[in-house]
Amino acid sequence: MLRIEDGDVPAALAEPTAPVRVGWISLLFAANIGMWLAIYAPLQVLLPEQVQSVHDHVTSASAVPSGHDAVLLSVVMVAGAIASLIANPVVGALSDRTTSRRGRRHPWTAACALIGAAGIAIVAVAPGIGVMAAGWFVAEFGLGGMLATLTAALPDRVPVKQRGTLGALIGISQMLGTVLGAAIVTVLITRMSYGYLACALILLACAALFTWRTPDDRLPAEFKPSGGLGQALRSLWVSPRRHPDFGWAWLTHCLINLGNDLGTLYLLYFLANDAHYGDPQTGLLILMVLYSVALLVAGSACGALSDRSGRRKPYVIGSAAVMAVAAVILVVSPTWDAALPAAPLLGAGFGAYWAAAPALLTQVLPAATDRGKDLGLINIGYCFPLVLAPLIAGVVLGLMDSYPALFALAAIATIAGGVTVSRVRSVA
């Protein structure tokens, strides 16, 4: 690996010290909203509807168990999540080695947004599950690569003392993207293909604004990590034995996101099949609004408090406890009335998590030269649950047809995440 003397560090690799300004924050916020909207509007609304529509053309929904659609949806979700697992570290590593005049990250952000939009377009016209899975693989490859480059903006440009606040905003952007996406494709645009088109256009517009209007420091060619693509791929492994805090932080990120995914991705089917709510789409929107408001409040408050105190782990541990309580409520009472308090509790917990987690995760990175790659690996902790959650749901709902069992696993995952973060030693 390239050795860099303190006086020779280029801007692209230096630890940022100047606070970022409102304009830059706003454009990063918008880019994240566009990305999360393009991920979660299909995941929570469009893909479940399309799976059900495709399945209804093949056989009567009443002729199979109620969990069958969830199994088919899991096939599509797993295909996309595998693509994101690949894209995050690979695009991150490639951006670390990019010496373009436009900077290291921006060219990849723009290219990945285009790939994501193309994949969404394929899904929109897919006649069956196979083409849906292929299209969602392409979409999530682009969106996963975009996630890697946008995440790298935090250690690239944001000083440590601001990362709690900015981390909370990233969590809020995920929430707003989820809620705005659900509102757009259930209220404003009710035709499925137009809903997909809206997601693609918003993704492209937000990515274009960020990449055109914000700086991205160029990496001088002499500071490019040696070895080319082969070396970049070989460097994807970070030994948890050599970097234990990185390993424990990654595991925490994976477990908390798994708990959140198990608690939210199958809400539409839960409302229709278990809670027997009359209008599942409207019910989902109500729950997501409650979830989002609580996330906004908790994330904003905890982000500022985390930056002020410099402590991160207590907020992660507290968030895990709150999210587990929300899941237990639905285990005990899988009803609409129980979902009303559970949704804001889950949102408050996840908001508190995002207020501290990005700061903690960026403080355990092994090297400045590999920020993009290492954060791509961290992001696998977000993507892997999107593989694991559908597999778990496919078994639990397909064989047991039990939403309480699914929510119980969500509680177990979040509690485990609260335990593993306590093993991180270098961050308070």
C-alpha positions as a Python dict, from the first residue, in 0.01 Angstrom:
ca = {
    (1, 'M'): (0, 0, 0),
    (2, 'L'): (115, 355, -72),
    (3, 'R'): (281, 530, 220),
    (4, 'I'): (181, 894, 262),
    (5, 'E'): (381, 1136, 471),
    (6, 'D'): (179, 1384, 676),
    (7, 'G'): (289, 1685, 472),
    (8, 'D'): (211, 1521, 138),
    (9, 'V'): (-153, 1423, 190),
    (10, 'P'): (-369, 1543, -104),
    (11, 'A'): (-713, 1691, -38),
    (12, 'A'): (-881, 1371, -160),
    (13, 'L'): (-715, 1168, 117),
    (14, 'A'): (-684, 1425, 397),
    (15, 'E'): (-896, 1402, 711),
    (16, 'P'): (-1153, 1683, 667),
    (17, 'T'): (-1150, 1962, 924),
    (18, 'A'): (-1363, 2240, 772),
    (19, 'P'): (-1738, 2208, 851),
    (20, 'V'): (-1952, 2139, 546),
    (21, 'R'): (-2206, 2404, 452),
    (22, 'V'): (-2580, 2397, 407),
    (23, 'G'): (-2571, 2392, 26),
    (24, 'W'): (-2352, 2082, 10),
    (25, 'I'): (-2553, 1911, 283),
    (26, 'S'): (-2879, 1983, 99),
    (27, 'L'): (-2756, 1832, -228),
    (28, 'L'): (-2617, 1522, -56),
    (29, 'F'): (-2949, 1493, 126),
    (30, 'A'): (-3138, 1513, -205),
    (31, 'A'): (-2914, 1253, -370),
    (32, 'N'): (-2974, 1013, -82),
    (33, 'I'): (-3351, 1073, -96),
    (34, 'G'): (-3353, 992, -467),
    (35, 'M'): (-3153, 673, -412),
    (36, 'W'): (-3362, 548, -116),
    (37, 'L'): (-3687, 632, -297),
    (38, 'A'): (-3573, 424, -595),
    (39, 'I'): (-3494, 134, -360),
    (40, 'Y'): (-3788, 135, -120),
    (41, 'A'): (-4085, 242, -335),
    (42, 'P'): (-4038, -75, -542),
    (43, 'L'): (-3947, -292, -241),
    (44, 'Q'): (-4244, -193, -26),
    (45, 'V'): (-4517, -124, -282),
    (46, 'L'): (-4446, -182, -651),
    (47, 'L'): (-4268, -518, -639),
    (48, 'P'): (-4525, -677, -400),
    (49, 'E'): (-4809, -551, -622),
    (50, 'Q'): (-4639, -672, -939),
    (51, 'V'): (-4562, -1014, -791),
    (52, 'Q'): (-4923, -1052, -687),
    (53, 'S'): (-5042, -939, -1032),
    (54, 'V'): (-4809, -1181, -1213),
    (55, 'H'): (-4908, -1465, -979),
    (56, 'D'): (-5280, -1396, -1022),
    (57, 'H'): (-5238, -1442, -1397),
    (58, 'V'): (-5098, -1790, -1337),
    (59, 'T'): (-5322, -1927, -1065),
    (60, 'S'): (-5596, -1820, -829),
    (61, 'A'): (-5456, -1654, -514),
    (62, 'S'): (-5705, -1850, -305),
    (63, 'A'): (-5567, -2181, -431),
    (64, 'V'): (-5232, -2145, -255),
    (65, 'P'): (-5119, -2050, 94),
    (66, 'S'): (-5127, -1679, 174),
    (67, 'G'): (-4747, -1680, 212),
    (68, 'H'): (-4689, -1788, -152),
    (69, 'D'): (-4665, -1432, -286),
    (70, 'A'): (-4411, -1354, -14),
    (71, 'V'): (-4197, -1646, -136),
    (72, 'L'): (-4205, -1518, -495),
    (73, 'L'): (-4127, -1165, -376),
    (74, 'S'): (-3831, -1305, -184),
    (75, 'V'): (-3686, -1446, -509),
    (76, 'V'): (-3688, -1099, -665),
    (77, 'M'): (-3554, -930, -351),
    (78, 'V'): (-3269, -1179, -313),
    (79, 'A'): (-3160, -1124, -674),
    (80, 'G'): (-3140, -749, -616),
    (81, 'A'): (-2968, -780, -282),
    (82, 'I'): (-2698, -1008, -428),
    (83, 'A'): (-2629, -742, -692),
    (84, 'S'): (-2595, -477, -424),
    (85, 'L'): (-2361, -703, -225),
    (86, 'I'): (-2133, -717, -529),
    (87, 'A'): (-2161, -354, -634),
    (88, 'N'): (-2089, -188, -299),
    (89, 'P'): (-1729, -300, -241),
    (90, 'V'): (-1639, -323, -612),
    (91, 'V'): (-1758, 26, -703),
    (92, 'G'): (-1613, 159, -378),
    (93, 'A'): (-1271, 8, -463),
    (94, 'L'): (-1284, 139, -819),
    (95, 'S'): (-1372, 489, -702),
    (96, 'D'): (-1073, 479, -462),
    (97, 'R'): (-853, 432, -773),
    (98, 'T'): (-1023, 688, -999),
    (99, 'T'): (-817, 992, -1102),
    (100, 'S'): (-1079, 1165, -1319),
    (101, 'R'): (-1089, 1544, -1335),
    (102, 'R'): (-1446, 1515, -1205),
    (103, 'G'): (-1314, 1351, -889),
    (104, 'R'): (-1309, 1000, -746),
    (105, 'R'): (-1675, 951, -657),
    (106, 'H'): (-1891, 1166, -888),
    (107, 'P'): (-1829, 975, -1215),
    (108, 'W'): (-1936, 653, -1043),
    (109, 'T'): (-2238, 815, -876),
    (110, 'A'): (-2367, 934, -1214),
    (111, 'A'): (-2295, 605, -1393),
    (112, 'C'): (-2455, 396, -1121),
    (113, 'A'): (-2768, 616, -1121),
    (114, 'L'): (-2804, 546, -1494),
    (115, 'I'): (-2764, 171, -1438),
    (116, 'G'): (-3019, 183, -1155),
    (117, 'A'): (-3272, 367, -1372),
    (118, 'A'): (-3222, 117, -1657),
    (119, 'G'): (-3287, -175, -1423),
    (120, 'I'): (-3604, -12, -1290),
    (121, 'A'): (-3724, 29, -1650),
    (122, 'I'): (-3668, -344, -1713),
    (123, 'V'): (-3872, -433, -1404),
    (124, 'A'): (-4153, -201, -1516),
    (125, 'V'): (-4213, -400, -1836),
    (126, 'A'): (-4129, -746, -1696),
    (127, 'P'): (-4386, -1013, -1795),
    (128, 'G'): (-4284, -1263, -1529),
    (129, 'I'): (-4085, -1333, -1214),
    (130, 'G'): (-3766, -1424, -1403),
    (131, 'V'): (-3742, -1093, -1590),
    (132, 'M'): (-3844, -905, -1274),
    (133, 'A'): (-3556, -1068, -1086),
    (134, 'A'): (-3310, -989, -1367),
    (135, 'G'): (-3426, -628, -1387),
    (136, 'W'): (-3410, -579, -1012),
    (137, 'F'): (-3058, -729, -1016),
    (138, 'V'): (-2951, -457, -1263),
    (139, 'A'): (-3133, -187, -1066),
    (140, 'E'): (-2981, -285, -733),
    (141, 'F'): (-2634, -314, -886),
    (142, 'G'): (-2656, 51, -987),
    (143, 'L'): (-2819, 160, -663),
    (144, 'G'): (-2568, -38, -455),
    (145, 'G'): (-2278, 128, -634),
    (146, 'M'): (-2438, 468, -580),
    (147, 'L'): (-2478, 388, -210),
    (148, 'A'): (-2103, 318, -189),
    (149, 'T'): (-2004, 653, -341),
    (150, 'L'): (-2256, 860, -146),
    (151, 'T'): (-2154, 694, 181),
    (152, 'A'): (-1790, 775, 107),
    (153, 'A'): (-1881, 1145, 97),
    (154, 'L'): (-1904, 1140, 478),
    (155, 'P'): (-1537, 1061, 558),
    (156, 'D'): (-1422, 1237, 239),
    (157, 'R'): (-1566, 1577, 328),
    (158, 'V'): (-1728, 1582, 675),
    (159, 'P'): (-1522, 1635, 995),
    (160, 'V'): (-1580, 1388, 1278),
    (161, 'K'): (-1751, 1649, 1496),
    (162, 'Q'): (-2029, 1687, 1233),
    (163, 'R'): (-2082, 1321, 1149),
    (164, 'G'): (-2351, 1253, 1409),
    (165, 'T'): (-2569, 1529, 1265),
    (166, 'L'): (-2495, 1427, 906),
    (167, 'G'): (-2552, 1060, 991),
    (168, 'A'): (-2894, 1150, 1129),
    (169, 'L'): (-2972, 1334, 805),
    (170, 'I'): (-2874, 1027, 606),
    (171, 'G'): (-3115, 822, 817),
    (172, 'I'): (-3383, 1086, 767),
    (173, 'S'): (-3319, 1080, 392),
    (174, 'Q'): (-3378, 704, 394),
    (175, 'M'): (-3704, 761, 579),
    (176, 'L'): (-3817, 1045, 352),
    (177, 'G'): (-3728, 846, 43),
    (178, 'T'): (-3933, 556, 175),
    (179, 'V'): (-4236, 769, 264),
    (180, 'L'): (-4225, 992, -43),
    (181, 'G'): (-4187, 686, -262),
    (182, 'A'): (-4485, 516, -99),
    (183, 'A'): (-4695, 832, -132),
    (184, 'I'): (-4600, 884, -496),
    (185, 'V'): (-4681, 529, -607),
    (186, 'T'): (-4997, 486, -398),
    (187, 'V'): (-5156, 833, -403),
    (188, 'L'): (-5017, 1048, -685),
    (189, 'I'): (-4944, 775, -942),
    (190, 'T'): (-5159, 465, -924),
    (191, 'R'): (-5052, 299, -1250),
    (192, 'M'): (-4767, 60, -1172),
    (193, 'S'): (-4551, 125, -1481),
    (194, 'Y'): (-4574, 502, -1430),
    (195, 'G'): (-4475, 455, -1067),
    (196, 'Y'): (-4155, 280, -1175),
    (197, 'L'): (-4089, 556, -1430),
    (198, 'A'): (-4129, 824, -1161),
    (199, 'C'): (-3877, 643, -938),
    (200, 'A'): (-3622, 628, -1222),
    (201, 'L'): (-3662, 996, -1315),
    (202, 'I'): (-3635, 1118, -956),
    (203, 'L'): (-3323, 904, -908),
    (204, 'L'): (-3155, 1054, -1215),
    (205, 'A'): (-3251, 1412, -1128),
    (206, 'C'): (-3120, 1391, -770),
    (207, 'A'): (-2795, 1226, -878),
    (208, 'A'): (-2740, 1486, -1150),
    (209, 'L'): (-2789, 1776, -910),
    (210, 'F'): (-2538, 1637, -661),
    (211, 'T'): (-2269, 1546, -913),
    (212, 'W'): (-2297, 1872, -1111),
    (213, 'R'): (-2323, 2117, -824),
    (214, 'T'): (-2082, 1985, -558),
    (215, 'P'): (-1701, 1949, -555),
    (216, 'D'): (-1524, 1616, -553),
    (217, 'D'): (-1149, 1636, -496),
    (218, 'R'): (-937, 1479, -767),
    (219, 'L'): (-695, 1204, -667),
    (220, 'P'): (-348, 1279, -812),
    (221, 'A'): (-225, 989, -1027),
    (222, 'E'): (84, 940, -810),
    (223, 'F'): (-139, 867, -509),
    (224, 'K'): (-348, 605, -687),
    (225, 'P'): (-326, 272, -501),
    (226, 'S'): (-103, 33, -691),
    (227, 'G'): (-199, -297, -847),
    (228, 'G'): (-500, -213, -1065),
    (229, 'L'): (-835, -392, -1056),
    (230, 'G'): (-685, -728, -957),
    (231, 'Q'): (-521, -583, -650),
    (232, 'A'): (-838, -388, -573),
    (233, 'L'): (-1042, -707, -574),
    (234, 'R'): (-784, -891, -361),
    (235, 'S'): (-795, -606, -109),
    (236, 'L'): (-1170, -642, -55),
    (237, 'W'): (-1106, -860, 249),
    (238, 'V'): (-1046, -672, 574),
    (239, 'S'): (-927, -909, 846),
    (240, 'P'): (-1143, -879, 1160),
    (241, 'R'): (-846, -1016, 1353),
    (242, 'R'): (-624, -725, 1245),
    (243, 'H'): (-908, -471, 1259),
    (244, 'P'): (-1149, -603, 1527),
    (245, 'D'): (-1339, -275, 1570),
    (246, 'F'): (-1416, -272, 1198),
    (247, 'G'): (-1545, -630, 1226),
    (248, 'W'): (-1765, -566, 1530),
    (249, 'A'): (-1902, -243, 1378),
    (250, 'W'): (-1983, -428, 1055),
    (251, 'L'): (-2167, -702, 1244),
    (252, 'T'): (-2365, -445, 1442),
    (253, 'H'): (-2467, -267, 1121),
    (254, 'C'): (-2577, -597, 970),
    (255, 'L'): (-2787, -704, 1270),
    (256, 'I'): (-2964, -370, 1320),
    (257, 'N'): (-3052, -348, 951),
    (258, 'L'): (-3171, -709, 953),
    (259, 'G'): (-3406, -629, 1241),
    (260, 'N'): (-3541, -324, 1060),
    (261, 'D'): (-3587, -515, 732),
    (262, 'L'): (-3769, -804, 899),
    (263, 'G'): (-3995, -549, 1067),
    (264, 'T'): (-4080, -338, 761),
    (265, 'L'): (-4040, -516, 425),
    (266, 'Y'): (-4345, -741, 463),
    (267, 'L'): (-4584, -492, 623),
    (268, 'L'): (-4809, -478, 317),
    (269, 'Y'): (-4866, -854, 328),
    (270, 'F'): (-4895, -847, 708),
    (271, 'L'): (-5174, -589, 691),
    (272, 'A'): (-5357, -785, 422),
    (273, 'N'): (-5312, -1143, 548),
    (274, 'D'): (-5269, -1125, 926),
    (275, 'A'): (-5407, -794, 1050),
    (276, 'H'): (-5689, -812, 791),
    (277, 'Y'): (-5684, -436, 743),
    (278, 'G'): (-5942, -332, 485),
    (279, 'D'): (-5712, -111, 273),
    (280, 'P'): (-5355, -245, 310),
    (281, 'Q'): (-5197, 25, 90),
    (282, 'T'): (-5347, 308, 293),
    (283, 'G'): (-5262, 125, 614),
    (284, 'L'): (-4899, 90, 501),
    (285, 'L'): (-4882, 462, 424),
    (286, 'I'): (-5022, 549, 769),
    (287, 'L'): (-4768, 324, 943),
    (288, 'M'): (-4480, 461, 736),
    (289, 'V'): (-4578, 819, 821),
    (290, 'L'): (-4580, 734, 1193),
    (291, 'Y'): (-4247, 552, 1152),
    (292, 'S'): (-4101, 847, 963),
    (293, 'V'): (-4210, 1122, 1201),
    (294, 'A'): (-4062, 932, 1495),
    (295, 'L'): (-3741, 867, 1299),
    (296, 'L'): (-3714, 1237, 1211),
    (297, 'V'): (-3757, 1351, 1571),
    (298, 'A'): (-3530, 1088, 1726),
    (299, 'G'): (-3264, 1117, 1457),
    (300, 'S'): (-3243, 1496, 1478),
    (301, 'A'): (-3225, 1501, 1857),
    (302, 'C'): (-2983, 1211, 1897),
    (303, 'G'): (-2756, 1328, 1614),
    (304, 'A'): (-2698, 1665, 1782),
    (305, 'L'): (-2652, 1503, 2124),
    (306, 'S'): (-2410, 1246, 1985),
    (307, 'D'): (-2194, 1516, 1824),
    (308, 'R'): (-2202, 1728, 2138),
    (309, 'S'): (-2096, 1442, 2367),
    (310, 'G'): (-1870, 1265, 2118),
    (311, 'R'): (-2027, 934, 2224),
    (312, 'R'): (-2178, 690, 1975),
    (313, 'K'): (-2225, 346, 2137),
    (314, 'P'): (-2491, 443, 2396),
    (315, 'Y'): (-2719, 562, 2116),
    (316, 'V'): (-2672, 242, 1918),
    (317, 'I'): (-2745, 27, 2226),
    (318, 'G'): (-3052, 236, 2313),
    (319, 'S'): (-3178, 219, 1956),
    (320, 'A'): (-3150, -162, 1954),
    (321, 'A'): (-3356, -184, 2274),
    (322, 'V'): (-3632, 42, 2140),
    (323, 'M'): (-3652, -145, 1808),
    (324, 'A'): (-3675, -477, 1992),
    (325, 'V'): (-3967, -348, 2201),
    (326, 'A'): (-4149, -245, 1882),
    (327, 'A'): (-4108, -594, 1737),
    (328, 'V'): (-4220, -764, 2059),
    (329, 'I'): (-4543, -561, 2055),
    (330, 'L'): (-4631, -721, 1719),
    (331, 'V'): (-4529, -1066, 1843),
    (332, 'V'): (-4771, -1037, 2133),
    (333, 'S'): (-5049, -875, 1930),
    (334, 'P'): (-5020, -898, 1547),
    (335, 'T'): (-5306, -652, 1488),
    (336, 'W'): (-5363, -311, 1336),
    (337, 'D'): (-5413, -156, 1680),
    (338, 'A'): (-5076, -290, 1796),
    (339, 'A'): (-4905, -178, 1474),
    (340, 'L'): (-5000, 186, 1545),
    (341, 'P'): (-4765, 223, 1846),
    (342, 'A'): (-4509, -27, 1712),
    (343, 'A'): (-4441, 172, 1395),
    (344, 'P'): (-4327, 497, 1565),
    (345, 'L'): (-4124, 298, 1820),
    (346, 'L'): (-3941, 119, 1539),
    (347, 'G'): (-3887, 452, 1363),
    (348, 'A'): (-3754, 621, 1678),
    (349, 'G'): (-3511, 334, 1734),
    (350, 'F'): (-3386, 333, 1376),
    (351, 'G'): (-3355, 713, 1382),
    (352, 'A'): (-3142, 699, 1697),
    (353, 'Y'): (-2929, 431, 1531),
    (354, 'W'): (-2861, 643, 1222),
    (355, 'A'): (-2775, 941, 1442),
    (356, 'A'): (-2470, 756, 1575),
    (357, 'A'): (-2390, 469, 1338),
    (358, 'P'): (-2238, 656, 1039),
    (359, 'A'): (-2003, 845, 1272),
    (360, 'L'): (-1903, 523, 1448),
    (361, 'L'): (-1861, 331, 1123),
    (362, 'T'): (-1642, 598, 960),
    (363, 'Q'): (-1425, 620, 1272),
    (364, 'V'): (-1320, 253, 1247),
    (365, 'L'): (-1206, 257, 881),
    (366, 'P'): (-856, 107, 842),
    (367, 'A'): (-708, 353, 585),
    (368, 'A'): (-792, 681, 407),
    (369, 'T'): (-674, 539, 72),
    (370, 'D'): (-945, 269, 89),
    (371, 'R'): (-1240, 467, 224),
    (372, 'G'): (-1467, 384, -68),
    (373, 'K'): (-1384, 14, -63),
    (374, 'D'): (-1406, -16, 315),
    (375, 'L'): (-1738, 168, 327),
    (376, 'G'): (-1855, -56, 44),
    (377, 'L'): (-1780, -347, 277),
    (378, 'I'): (-1964, -167, 558),
    (379, 'N'): (-2260, -124, 324),
    (380, 'I'): (-2273, -500, 281),
    (381, 'G'): (-2400, -483, 638),
    (382, 'Y'): (-2700, -301, 488),
    (383, 'C'): (-2726, -516, 172),
    (384, 'F'): (-2674, -861, 322),
    (385, 'P'): (-2990, -831, 537),
    (386, 'L'): (-3180, -765, 213),
    (387, 'V'): (-3064, -1111, 104),
    (388, 'L'): (-3113, -1274, 442),
    (389, 'A'): (-3449, -1115, 533),
    (390, 'P'): (-3632, -1248, 223),
    (391, 'L'): (-3480, -1593, 277),
    (392, 'I'): (-3593, -1591, 640),
    (393, 'A'): (-3934, -1457, 543),
    (394, 'G'): (-3965, -1715, 267),
    (395, 'V'): (-3916, -1995, 522),
    (396, 'V'): (-4121, -1844, 805),
    (397, 'L'): (-4412, -1724, 590),
    (398, 'G'): (-4399, -1998, 329),
    (399, 'L'): (-4383, -2290, 572),
    (400, 'M'): (-4525, -2149, 897),
    (401, 'D'): (-4739, -1860, 767),
    (402, 'S'): (-4651, -1680, 1094),
    (403, 'Y'): (-4590, -1306, 1107),
    (404, 'P'): (-4538, -1313, 1489),
    (405, 'A'): (-4244, -1550, 1431),
    (406, 'L'): (-4101, -1307, 1175),
    (407, 'F'): (-4129, -1015, 1419),
    (408, 'A'): (-3972, -1225, 1697),
    (409, 'L'): (-3667, -1278, 1478),
    (410, 'A'): (-3655, -901, 1418),
    (411, 'A'): (-3638, -845, 1795),
    (412, 'I'): (-3362, -1104, 1837),
    (413, 'A'): (-3153, -945, 1559),
    (414, 'T'): (-3172, -594, 1704),
    (415, 'I'): (-3089, -712, 2058),
    (416, 'A'): (-2784, -894, 1918),
    (417, 'G'): (-2678, -572, 1745),
    (418, 'G'): (-2689, -388, 2075),
    (419, 'V'): (-2458, -653, 2223),
    (420, 'T'): (-2201, -658, 1943),
    (421, 'V'): (-2147, -280, 1936),
    (422, 'S'): (-2025, -298, 2296),
    (423, 'R'): (-1717, -484, 2163),
    (424, 'V'): (-1599, -178, 1964),
    (425, 'R'): (-1311, -35, 2170),
    (426, 'S'): (-1181, 266, 1976),
    (427, 'V'): (-1508, 463, 1978),
    (428, 'A'): (-1694, 573, 2292),
}
